[in-house]
Coordinates of C-alpha atoms in Angstrom, one line a residue:
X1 CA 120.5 89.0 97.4
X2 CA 120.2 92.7 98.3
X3 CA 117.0 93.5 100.2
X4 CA 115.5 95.7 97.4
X5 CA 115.6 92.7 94.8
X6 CA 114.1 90.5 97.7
X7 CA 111.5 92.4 98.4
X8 CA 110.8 93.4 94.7
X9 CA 110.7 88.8 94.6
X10 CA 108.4 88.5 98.0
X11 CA 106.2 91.2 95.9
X12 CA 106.2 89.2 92.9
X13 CA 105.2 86.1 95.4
X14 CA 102.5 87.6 97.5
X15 CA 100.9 88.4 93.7
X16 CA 101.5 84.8 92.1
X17 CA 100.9 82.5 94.9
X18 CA 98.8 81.6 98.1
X19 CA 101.4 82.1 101.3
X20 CA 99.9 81.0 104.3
X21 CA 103.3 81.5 106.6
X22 CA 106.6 82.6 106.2
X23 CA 108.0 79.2 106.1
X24 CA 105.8 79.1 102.8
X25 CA 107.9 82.1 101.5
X26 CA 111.4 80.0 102.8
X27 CA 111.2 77.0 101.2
X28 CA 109.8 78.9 97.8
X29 CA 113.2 80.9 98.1
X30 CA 115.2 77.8 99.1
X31 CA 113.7 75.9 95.9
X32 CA 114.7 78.8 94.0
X33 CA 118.4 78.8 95.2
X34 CA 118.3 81.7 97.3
X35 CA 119.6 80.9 100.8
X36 CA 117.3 83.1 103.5
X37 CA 116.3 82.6 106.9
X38 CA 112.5 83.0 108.8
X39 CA 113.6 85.8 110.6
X40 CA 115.2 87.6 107.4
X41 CA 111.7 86.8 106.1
X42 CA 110.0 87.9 109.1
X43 CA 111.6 91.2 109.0
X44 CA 111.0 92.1 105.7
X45 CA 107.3 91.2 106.1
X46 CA 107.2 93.8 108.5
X47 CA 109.1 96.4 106.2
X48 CA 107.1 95.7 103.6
X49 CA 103.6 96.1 105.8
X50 CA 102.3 92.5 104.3
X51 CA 99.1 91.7 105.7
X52 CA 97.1 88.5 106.4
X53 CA 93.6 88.0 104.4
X54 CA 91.0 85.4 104.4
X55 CA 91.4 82.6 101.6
X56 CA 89.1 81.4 99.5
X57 CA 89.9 77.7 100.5
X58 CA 90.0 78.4 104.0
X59 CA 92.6 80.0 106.5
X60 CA 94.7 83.4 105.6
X61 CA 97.0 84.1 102.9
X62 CA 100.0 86.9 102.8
X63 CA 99.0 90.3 100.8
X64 CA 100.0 93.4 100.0
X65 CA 98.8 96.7 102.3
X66 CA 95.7 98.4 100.1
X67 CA 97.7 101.3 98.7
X68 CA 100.1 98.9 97.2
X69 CA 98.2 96.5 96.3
X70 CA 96.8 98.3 92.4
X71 CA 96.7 96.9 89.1
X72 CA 99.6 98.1 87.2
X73 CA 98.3 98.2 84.1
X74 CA 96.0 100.7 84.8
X75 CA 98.3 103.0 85.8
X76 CA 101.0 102.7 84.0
X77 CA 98.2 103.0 80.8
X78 CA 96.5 106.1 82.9
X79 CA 100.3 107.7 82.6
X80 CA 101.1 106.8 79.1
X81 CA 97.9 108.8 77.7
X82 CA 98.4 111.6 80.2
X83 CA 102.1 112.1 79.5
X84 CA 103.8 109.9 76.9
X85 CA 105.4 111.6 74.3
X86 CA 107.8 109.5 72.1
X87 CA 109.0 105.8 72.0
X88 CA 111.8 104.9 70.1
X89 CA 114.4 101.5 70.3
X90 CA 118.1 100.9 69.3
X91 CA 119.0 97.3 69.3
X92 CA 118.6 96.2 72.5
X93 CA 117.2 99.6 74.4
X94 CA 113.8 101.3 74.2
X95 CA 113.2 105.1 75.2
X96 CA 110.2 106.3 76.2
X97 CA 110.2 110.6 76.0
X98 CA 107.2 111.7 78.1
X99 CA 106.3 115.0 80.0
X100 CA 108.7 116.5 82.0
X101 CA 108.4 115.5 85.9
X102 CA 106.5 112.1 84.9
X103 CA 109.6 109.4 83.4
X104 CA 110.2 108.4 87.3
X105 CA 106.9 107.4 87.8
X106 CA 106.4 105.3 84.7
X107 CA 109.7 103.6 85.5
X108 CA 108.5 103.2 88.8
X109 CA 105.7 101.4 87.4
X110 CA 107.3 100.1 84.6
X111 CA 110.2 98.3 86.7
X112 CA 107.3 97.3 89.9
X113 CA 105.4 95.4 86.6
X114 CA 108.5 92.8 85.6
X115 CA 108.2 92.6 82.2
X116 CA 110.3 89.8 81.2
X117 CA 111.7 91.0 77.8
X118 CA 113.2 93.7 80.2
X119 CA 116.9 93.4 81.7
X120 CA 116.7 96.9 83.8
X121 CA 115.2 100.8 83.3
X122 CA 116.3 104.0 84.0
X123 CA 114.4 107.1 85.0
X124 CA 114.8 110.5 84.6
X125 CA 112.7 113.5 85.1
X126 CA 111.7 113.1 81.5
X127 CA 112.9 110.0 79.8
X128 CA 112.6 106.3 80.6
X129 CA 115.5 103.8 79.3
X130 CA 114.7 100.3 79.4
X131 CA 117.2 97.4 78.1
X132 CA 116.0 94.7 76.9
X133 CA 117.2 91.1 76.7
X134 CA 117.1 91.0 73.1
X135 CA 116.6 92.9 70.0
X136 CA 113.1 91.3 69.5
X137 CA 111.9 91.7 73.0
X138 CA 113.0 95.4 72.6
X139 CA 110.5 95.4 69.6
X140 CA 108.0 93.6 71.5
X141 CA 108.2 95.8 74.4
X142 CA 107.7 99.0 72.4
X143 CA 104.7 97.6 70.9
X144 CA 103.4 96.5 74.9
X145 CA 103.8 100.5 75.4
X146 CA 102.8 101.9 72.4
X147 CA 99.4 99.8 73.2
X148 CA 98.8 101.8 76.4
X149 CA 98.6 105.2 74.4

């Protein structure tokens, strides 16, 4: 696994479940079939700037650093009203047209937000590809954007 997926999963992690220590992160990895080591964890945990806060039951959990740490939806709706132009889907894909110098972000936001009728995206300085796993989820996706406008 290359480090960018990993640390896109340890994102997804620190989001969806209570990690007290990196061995937590290990064994969620190992269950998953993803071979890894502490001190591969350990490293990226640094990268990443993960901090330690106080749980609700007790003890300290892994989080992510303030700045990253947002609610996606917000933002990627913020960006749809400010600079969405067009939606449109082909079988599988779905393009979003939007103002120039704004695609990268919302695919930026778009990918960081894991959908999971999405396959991949692409960004360019004014247009934002995503495939899709299916036909249906391509439909279902448009209507999740369209929905931010």
């Amino acid at each position: 696994m290359k480090k960018k997926e990993r640390h896109h999963l340890l994102r997804q992690l620190v989001q969806q479940e209570t990690i007290q220590k990196q061995e937590d992160f290990v064994e969620i990895l190992l269950n998953r079939g993803i071979d890894i080591t502490q001190a591969t964890i350990s490293r990226d945990i640094k990268e990443m700037q993960l901090i330690k806060v106080p749980s609700q039951s007790g003890g300290y959990h892994y989080s992510l650093p303030p700045e990253m740490n947002f609610n996606i939806s917000k933002k990627i709706s913020r960006l749809m009203k400010d600079a969405f132009v067009s939606i449109d889907t082909q079988k599988e894909f779905v393009i979003i047209k939007t103002l120039p110098g704004n695609a990268f972000a919302l695919g930026t936001l778009i990918e960081t937000a894991n959908y999971e009728e999405m396959f991949g995206c692409i960004s360019g300085d004014n247009s934002v590809l995503i495939i899709c796993r299916s036909e249906d989820q391509a439909e279902i996706f448009q209507r999740r954007m369209i929905s931010f406008v």
